[in-house]
């Protein structure tokens, strides 16, 4: 089993839709959790950290379930500019482990 | 601030050639990382450094060497390039290990 797994995608959604991405991790000792976004042929950039209590940043909401070793990202009112690949990142020890990413295309 | 920069941006090597990728950061970060990204594989950690003069192996270190002689620079070396090393290489840095990572723009390497 891969250490970090994500919905394979791609997700093709119309503008204004709500879309949710799931991520599971295998190492129960994982300490920190993040969502990054990566545009085509660009570097990953932090979208948001994920806190135990869940957190929201504008149209984006992240949830963490430590018992189930599960992370989610919800995007409301999708914009064309949200089209990107979303990377789930889990940290334990000195290691940042990246998931393979879920590609999102928001269509006009 | 330039953030994290990488040179070169593109490179084509022949099998057996050597090269060094340079990563520089101007954020005074202690931690620096080298990743490779291949289609469908996600980013995989090659080597990392927790401070000037230190290096450690990541998930896929074979065929690579690194050095961190100055805090702001992290070099990745390929001594004898192989086609399996064709990839996009990203450097990243972070203030502390539990803080977010900032990535450079990447180096696209092709080994023929």
PDB file of C-alpha atoms in Angstrom:
ATOM      1  CA  UNK A   1       0.000   0.000   0.000  1.00  0.00           C
ATOM      2  CA  UNK A   2       1.278   3.468  -0.880  1.00  0.00           C
ATOM      3  CA  UNK A   3       1.950   5.743   2.064  1.00  0.00           C
ATOM      4  CA  UNK A   4      -0.350   8.460   0.762  1.00  0.00           C
ATOM      5  CA  UNK A   5      -3.174   7.720  -1.631  1.00  0.00           C
ATOM      6  CA  UNK A   6      -5.531  10.110  -3.360  1.00  0.00           C
ATOM      7  CA  UNK A   7      -8.591   9.943  -5.586  1.00  0.00           C
ATOM      8  CA  UNK A   8      -7.152   9.201  -9.019  1.00  0.00           C
ATOM      9  CA  UNK A   9      -9.243  11.759 -10.875  1.00  0.00           C
ATOM     10  CA  UNK A  10      -9.399  13.613 -13.114  1.00  0.00           C
ATOM     11  CA  UNK A  11     -12.348  15.595 -11.861  1.00  0.00           C
ATOM     12  CA  UNK A  12     -14.122  17.637 -14.528  1.00  0.00           C
ATOM     13  CA  UNK A  13     -16.664  19.993 -12.991  1.00  0.00           C
ATOM     14  CA  UNK A  14     -18.596  23.045 -14.180  1.00  0.00           C
ATOM     15  CA  UNK A  15     -17.925  26.484 -12.788  1.00  0.00           C
ATOM     16  CA  UNK A  16     -19.750  27.016  -9.517  1.00  0.00           C
ATOM     17  CA  UNK A  17     -19.753  23.345  -8.565  1.00  0.00           C
ATOM     18  CA  UNK A  18     -18.625  21.958  -5.241  1.00  0.00           C
ATOM     19  CA  UNK A  19     -15.958  19.279  -5.425  1.00  0.00           C
ATOM     20  CA  UNK A  20     -14.333  17.161  -2.733  1.00  0.00           C
ATOM     21  CA  UNK A  21     -11.010  15.345  -2.785  1.00  0.00           C
ATOM     22  CA  UNK A  22     -10.030  12.505  -0.491  1.00  0.00           C
ATOM     23  CA  UNK A  23      -6.660  11.396   0.768  1.00  0.00           C
ATOM     24  CA  UNK A  24      -5.675   8.481   2.994  1.00  0.00           C
ATOM     25  CA  UNK A  25      -2.343   7.880   4.689  1.00  0.00           C
ATOM     26  CA  UNK A  26      -0.882   4.725   6.149  1.00  0.00           C
ATOM     27  CA  UNK A  27       1.497   5.970   8.851  1.00  0.00           C
ATOM     28  CA  UNK A  28      -0.341   6.569  12.100  1.00  0.00           C
ATOM     29  CA  UNK A  29       2.660   8.529  13.418  1.00  0.00           C
ATOM     30  CA  UNK A  30       2.071  11.271  10.856  1.00  0.00           C
ATOM     31  CA  UNK A  31       2.312  14.667  12.467  1.00  0.00           C
ATOM     32  CA  UNK A  32       1.401  17.350   9.967  1.00  0.00           C
ATOM     33  CA  UNK A  33      -0.857  17.525   6.972  1.00  0.00           C
ATOM     34  CA  UNK A  34      -1.067  19.871   4.026  1.00  0.00           C
ATOM     35  CA  UNK A  35      -2.777  20.444   0.715  1.00  0.00           C
ATOM     36  CA  UNK A  36      -0.642  21.837  -2.089  1.00  0.00           C
ATOM     37  CA  UNK A  37      -1.741  22.805  -5.562  1.00  0.00           C
ATOM     38  CA  UNK A  38       0.385  22.386  -8.636  1.00  0.00           C
ATOM     39  CA  UNK A  39      -0.350  24.075 -11.932  1.00  0.00           C
ATOM     40  CA  UNK A  40       0.748  22.402 -15.125  1.00  0.00           C
ATOM     41  CA  UNK A  41       4.536  22.430 -15.463  1.00  0.00           C
ATOM     42  CA  UNK A  42       4.901  24.579 -12.344  1.00  0.00           C
ATOM     43  CA  UNK A  43       6.123  23.995  -8.822  1.00  0.00           C
ATOM     44  CA  UNK A  44       3.812  22.930  -5.989  1.00  0.00           C
ATOM     45  CA  UNK A  45       2.532  25.734  -3.783  1.00  0.00           C
ATOM     46  CA  UNK A  46       0.942  25.489  -0.377  1.00  0.00           C
ATOM     47  CA  UNK A  47      -2.830  25.768  -0.481  1.00  0.00           C
ATOM     48  CA  UNK A  48      -3.483  25.191   3.192  1.00  0.00           C
ATOM     49  CA  UNK A  49      -2.344  23.324   6.238  1.00  0.00           C
ATOM     50  CA  UNK A  50      -4.803  20.861   7.747  1.00  0.00           C
ATOM     51  CA  UNK A  51      -5.535  21.088  11.453  1.00  0.00           C
ATOM     52  CA  UNK A  52      -7.154  18.511  13.685  1.00  0.00           C
ATOM     53  CA  UNK A  53     -10.217  20.659  14.203  1.00  0.00           C
ATOM     54  CA  UNK A  54     -10.636  21.283  10.501  1.00  0.00           C
ATOM     55  CA  UNK A  55     -10.050  24.640   8.914  1.00  0.00           C
ATOM     56  CA  UNK A  56     -11.460  26.876   6.269  1.00  0.00           C
ATOM     57  CA  UNK A  57      -9.910  29.452   3.971  1.00  0.00           C
ATOM     58  CA  UNK A  58     -12.460  31.202   1.832  1.00  0.00           C
ATOM     59  CA  UNK A  59     -13.959  28.638  -0.523  1.00  0.00           C
ATOM     60  CA  UNK A  60     -11.633  25.890   0.683  1.00  0.00           C
ATOM     61  CA  UNK A  61     -12.266  23.611   3.654  1.00  0.00           C
ATOM     62  CA  UNK A  62      -9.904  20.937   4.903  1.00  0.00           C
ATOM     63  CA  UNK A  63     -10.768  18.147   7.311  1.00  0.00           C
ATOM     64  CA  UNK A  64      -8.599  15.636   9.148  1.00  0.00           C
ATOM     65  CA  UNK A  65      -9.758  12.377  10.664  1.00  0.00           C
ATOM     66  CA  UNK A  66      -6.823  10.854  12.549  1.00  0.00           C
ATOM     67  CA  UNK A  67      -8.743   7.756  13.598  1.00  0.00           C
ATOM     68  CA  UNK A  68      -9.487   6.866   9.985  1.00  0.00           C
ATOM     69  CA  UNK A  69      -6.201   8.343   8.702  1.00  0.00           C
ATOM     70  CA  UNK A  70      -8.117  10.402   6.212  1.00  0.00           C
ATOM     71  CA  UNK A  71      -7.860  13.966   4.908  1.00  0.00           C
ATOM     72  CA  UNK A  72     -10.283  15.820   2.703  1.00  0.00           C
ATOM     73  CA  UNK A  73     -10.400  19.042   0.744  1.00  0.00           C
ATOM     74  CA  UNK A  74     -13.668  20.682  -0.236  1.00  0.00           C
ATOM     75  CA  UNK A  75     -13.799  23.431  -2.838  1.00  0.00           C
ATOM     76  CA  UNK A  76     -17.018  25.414  -3.069  1.00  0.00           C
ATOM     77  CA  UNK A  77     -18.123  27.624  -5.964  1.00  0.00           C
ATOM     78  CA  UNK A  78     -15.354  26.352  -8.247  1.00  0.00           C
ATOM     79  CA  UNK A  79     -13.580  28.895 -10.448  1.00  0.00           C
ATOM     80  CA  UNK A  80     -11.778  28.323 -13.719  1.00  0.00           C
ATOM     81  CA  UNK A  81      -8.591  29.327 -11.892  1.00  0.00           C
ATOM     82  CA  UNK A  82      -9.010  26.360  -9.530  1.00  0.00           C
ATOM     83  CA  UNK A  83      -7.986  24.026 -12.370  1.00  0.00           C
ATOM     84  CA  UNK A  84      -4.810  22.363 -11.140  1.00  0.00           C
ATOM     85  CA  UNK A  85      -3.516  19.197  -9.542  1.00  0.00           C
ATOM     86  CA  UNK A  86      -4.069  18.980  -5.785  1.00  0.00           C
ATOM     87  CA  UNK A  87      -1.426  17.209  -3.742  1.00  0.00           C
ATOM     88  CA  UNK A  88      -2.040  15.726  -0.335  1.00  0.00           C
ATOM     89  CA  UNK A  89       1.096  15.903   1.827  1.00  0.00           C
ATOM     90  CA  UNK A  90       1.726  14.074   5.073  1.00  0.00           C
ATOM     91  CA  UNK A  91       4.696  14.621   7.341  1.00  0.00           C
ATOM     92  CA  UNK A  92       6.253  12.256   9.852  1.00  0.00           C
ATOM     93  CA  UNK A  93       9.731  12.595  11.250  1.00  0.00           C
ATOM     94  CA  UNK A  94      11.794  14.519   8.739  1.00  0.00           C
ATOM     95  CA  UNK A  95       9.832  13.192   5.802  1.00  0.00           C
ATOM     96  CA  UNK A  96       7.243  14.975   3.741  1.00  0.00           C
ATOM     97  CA  UNK A  97       5.355  12.311   1.783  1.00  0.00           C
ATOM     98  CA  UNK A  98       3.433  13.497  -1.238  1.00  0.00           C
ATOM     99  CA  UNK A  99       0.430  11.798  -2.727  1.00  0.00           C
ATOM    100  CA  UNK A 100       0.277  11.352  -6.503  1.00  0.00           C
ATOM    101  CA  UNK A 101      -2.215  14.185  -6.833  1.00  0.00           C
ATOM    102  CA  UNK A 102      -5.748  14.618  -8.082  1.00  0.00           C
ATOM    103  CA  UNK A 103      -6.273  16.655 -11.203  1.00  0.00           C
ATOM    104  CA  UNK A 104      -9.174  19.107 -11.319  1.00  0.00           C
ATOM    105  CA  UNK A 105     -10.496  20.775 -14.442  1.00  0.00           C
ATOM    106  CA  UNK A 106     -13.150  23.430 -13.966  1.00  0.00           C
ATOM    107  CA  UNK A 107     -15.105  23.898 -17.155  1.00  0.00           C
ATOM    108  CA  UNK A 108     -16.902  27.075 -18.306  1.00  0.00           C
TER     109      UNK A 108
ATOM    110  CA  UNK B   1      13.085  38.101  -2.099  1.00  0.00           C
ATOM    111  CA  UNK B   2      13.635  35.668  -4.929  1.00  0.00           C
ATOM    112  CA  UNK B   3      12.527  32.759  -2.743  1.00  0.00           C
ATOM    113  CA  UNK B   4      13.899  29.476  -4.057  1.00  0.00           C
ATOM    114  CA  UNK B   5      15.740  29.470  -7.359  1.00  0.00           C
ATOM    115  CA  UNK B   6      17.084  26.571  -9.380  1.00  0.00           C
ATOM    116  CA  UNK B   7      19.605  26.387 -12.177  1.00  0.00           C
ATOM    117  CA  UNK B   8      19.501  25.228 -14.859  1.00  0.00           C
ATOM    118  CA  UNK B   9      15.835  25.139 -15.899  1.00  0.00           C
ATOM    119  CA  UNK B  10      16.386  22.559 -18.620  1.00  0.00           C
ATOM    120  CA  UNK B  11      19.170  20.149 -19.440  1.00  0.00           C
ATOM    121  CA  UNK B  12      19.743  17.245 -21.792  1.00  0.00           C
ATOM    122  CA  UNK B  13      22.470  14.781 -20.852  1.00  0.00           C
ATOM    123  CA  UNK B  14      23.868  11.710 -22.473  1.00  0.00           C
ATOM    124  CA  UNK B  15      24.115   8.509 -20.485  1.00  0.00           C
ATOM    125  CA  UNK B  16      27.226   8.551 -18.347  1.00  0.00           C
ATOM    126  CA  UNK B  17      27.631  12.326 -18.228  1.00  0.00           C
ATOM    127  CA  UNK B  18      27.669  14.176 -14.953  1.00  0.00           C
ATOM    128  CA  UNK B  19      26.070  17.400 -13.847  1.00  0.00           C
ATOM    129  CA  UNK B  20      25.217  19.477 -10.810  1.00  0.00           C
ATOM    130  CA  UNK B  21      21.897  21.129 -10.108  1.00  0.00           C
ATOM    131  CA  UNK B  22      22.024  24.230  -7.962  1.00  0.00           C
ATOM    132  CA  UNK B  23      19.345  25.337  -5.536  1.00  0.00           C
ATOM    133  CA  UNK B  24      19.514  28.654  -3.727  1.00  0.00           C
ATOM    134  CA  UNK B  25      17.182  30.210  -1.165  1.00  0.00           C
ATOM    135  CA  UNK B  26      17.239  33.667   0.351  1.00  0.00           C
ATOM    136  CA  UNK B  27      14.787  33.060   3.194  1.00  0.00           C
ATOM    137  CA  UNK B  28      17.366  31.919   5.745  1.00  0.00           C
ATOM    138  CA  UNK B  29      15.712  28.511   5.924  1.00  0.00           C
ATOM    139  CA  UNK B  30      17.454  25.717   7.780  1.00  0.00           C
ATOM    140  CA  UNK B  31      15.865  22.826   5.923  1.00  0.00           C
ATOM    141  CA  UNK B  32      16.362  22.098   2.232  1.00  0.00           C
ATOM    142  CA  UNK B  33      15.155  19.209   0.100  1.00  0.00           C
ATOM    143  CA  UNK B  34      15.603  17.698  -3.328  1.00  0.00           C
ATOM    144  CA  UNK B  35      12.683  15.867  -4.944  1.00  0.00           C
ATOM    145  CA  UNK B  36      12.057  14.248  -8.260  1.00  0.00           C
ATOM    146  CA  UNK B  37       8.637  14.129  -9.883  1.00  0.00           C
ATOM    147  CA  UNK B  38       7.636  11.494 -12.384  1.00  0.00           C
ATOM    148  CA  UNK B  39       4.208  11.020 -13.983  1.00  0.00           C
ATOM    149  CA  UNK B  40       1.804   9.197 -11.688  1.00  0.00           C
ATOM    150  CA  UNK B  41       4.406   8.874  -8.923  1.00  0.00           C
ATOM    151  CA  UNK B  42       4.076  12.082  -6.979  1.00  0.00           C
ATOM    152  CA  UNK B  43       7.142  13.830  -5.616  1.00  0.00           C
ATOM    153  CA  UNK B  44       9.768  11.567  -4.116  1.00  0.00           C
ATOM    154  CA  UNK B  45      12.437  12.770  -1.730  1.00  0.00           C
ATOM    155  CA  UNK B  46      16.003  12.218  -2.925  1.00  0.00           C
ATOM    156  CA  UNK B  47      18.087  13.891  -0.196  1.00  0.00           C
ATOM    157  CA  UNK B  48      17.541  16.556   2.378  1.00  0.00           C
ATOM    158  CA  UNK B  49      19.516  18.774   4.733  1.00  0.00           C
ATOM    159  CA  UNK B  50      18.624  19.996   8.209  1.00  0.00           C
ATOM    160  CA  UNK B  51      21.283  22.685   8.246  1.00  0.00           C
ATOM    161  CA  UNK B  52      24.557  23.876   6.801  1.00  0.00           C
ATOM    162  CA  UNK B  53      27.056  21.060   6.502  1.00  0.00           C
ATOM    163  CA  UNK B  54      24.461  18.295   6.966  1.00  0.00           C
ATOM    164  CA  UNK B  55      22.828  15.953   4.468  1.00  0.00           C
ATOM    165  CA  UNK B  56      20.664  12.862   4.735  1.00  0.00           C
ATOM    166  CA  UNK B  57      19.170  10.294   2.395  1.00  0.00           C
ATOM    167  CA  UNK B  58      15.548  10.351   1.403  1.00  0.00           C
ATOM    168  CA  UNK B  59      13.405   7.756  -0.315  1.00  0.00           C
ATOM    169  CA  UNK B  60      15.320   7.493  -3.625  1.00  0.00           C
ATOM    170  CA  UNK B  61      18.957   8.542  -3.039  1.00  0.00           C
ATOM    171  CA  UNK B  62      20.764   6.061  -5.313  1.00  0.00           C
ATOM    172  CA  UNK B  63      22.696   7.679  -8.149  1.00  0.00           C
ATOM    173  CA  UNK B  64      22.672  11.130  -6.521  1.00  0.00           C
ATOM    174  CA  UNK B  65      24.941  13.029  -4.177  1.00  0.00           C
ATOM    175  CA  UNK B  66      24.353  16.320  -2.400  1.00  0.00           C
ATOM    176  CA  UNK B  67      26.270  18.999  -0.568  1.00  0.00           C
ATOM    177  CA  UNK B  68      25.266  21.906   1.660  1.00  0.00           C
ATOM    178  CA  UNK B  69      28.435  23.915   2.151  1.00  0.00           C
ATOM    179  CA  UNK B  70      26.524  27.162   2.604  1.00  0.00           C
ATOM    180  CA  UNK B  71      23.198  27.585   4.331  1.00  0.00           C
ATOM    181  CA  UNK B  72      21.580  29.164   1.300  1.00  0.00           C
ATOM    182  CA  UNK B  73      22.727  26.592  -1.271  1.00  0.00           C
ATOM    183  CA  UNK B  74      21.919  22.919  -1.766  1.00  0.00           C
ATOM    184  CA  UNK B  75      23.600  21.116  -4.654  1.00  0.00           C
ATOM    185  CA  UNK B  76      22.419  17.891  -6.262  1.00  0.00           C
ATOM    186  CA  UNK B  77      24.946  15.927  -8.280  1.00  0.00           C
ATOM    187  CA  UNK B  78      24.527  13.161 -10.802  1.00  0.00           C
ATOM    188  CA  UNK B  79      27.873  11.429 -11.222  1.00  0.00           C
ATOM    189  CA  UNK B  80      26.918   9.151 -14.124  1.00  0.00           C
ATOM    190  CA  UNK B  81      23.519   9.964 -15.549  1.00  0.00           C
ATOM    191  CA  UNK B  82      21.150   7.179 -16.556  1.00  0.00           C
ATOM    192  CA  UNK B  83      17.918   7.334 -18.596  1.00  0.00           C
ATOM    193  CA  UNK B  84      16.011   6.393 -15.415  1.00  0.00           C
ATOM    194  CA  UNK B  85      17.025   9.782 -14.025  1.00  0.00           C
ATOM    195  CA  UNK B  86      14.981  11.602 -16.646  1.00  0.00           C
ATOM    196  CA  UNK B  87      12.603  13.588 -14.493  1.00  0.00           C
ATOM    197  CA  UNK B  88      11.634  16.989 -13.169  1.00  0.00           C
ATOM    198  CA  UNK B  89      13.710  17.926 -10.152  1.00  0.00           C
ATOM    199  CA  UNK B  90      12.363  20.280  -7.507  1.00  0.00           C
ATOM    200  CA  UNK B  91      14.234  21.878  -4.694  1.00  0.00           C
ATOM    201  CA  UNK B  92      12.378  23.076  -1.604  1.00  0.00           C
ATOM    202  CA  UNK B  93      13.185  24.779   1.656  1.00  0.00           C
ATOM    203  CA  UNK B  94      11.446  25.305   4.966  1.00  0.00           C
ATOM    204  CA  UNK B  95      12.119  27.301   8.115  1.00  0.00           C
ATOM    205  CA  UNK B  96      11.605  24.345  10.412  1.00  0.00           C
ATOM    206  CA  UNK B  97      10.753  20.748   9.613  1.00  0.00           C
ATOM    207  CA  UNK B  98       7.095  21.175  10.478  1.00  0.00           C
ATOM    208  CA  UNK B  99       6.596  24.360   8.496  1.00  0.00           C
ATOM    209  CA  UNK B 100       5.421  24.537   4.897  1.00  0.00           C
ATOM    210  CA  UNK B 101       7.899  23.960   2.126  1.00  0.00           C
ATOM    211  CA  UNK B 102       8.631  26.534  -0.552  1.00  0.00           C
ATOM    212  CA  UNK B 103       9.539  25.101  -3.922  1.00  0.00           C
ATOM    213  CA  UNK B 104      11.776  26.274  -6.711  1.00  0.00           C
ATOM    214  CA  UNK B 105      10.535  26.323 -10.319  1.00  0.00           C
ATOM    215  CA  UNK B 106      12.088  22.967 -11.157  1.00  0.00           C
ATOM    216  CA  UNK B 107      14.721  21.588 -13.510  1.00  0.00           C
ATOM    217  CA  UNK B 108      13.613  19.402 -16.417  1.00  0.00           C
ATOM    218  CA  UNK B 109      16.323  16.842 -17.059  1.00  0.00           C
ATOM    219  CA  UNK B 110      16.376  14.424 -19.969  1.00  0.00           C
ATOM    220  CA  UNK B 111      18.991  11.683 -20.149  1.00  0.00           C
ATOM    221  CA  UNK B 112      19.325  10.043 -23.551  1.00  0.00           C
TER     222      UNK B 112
END
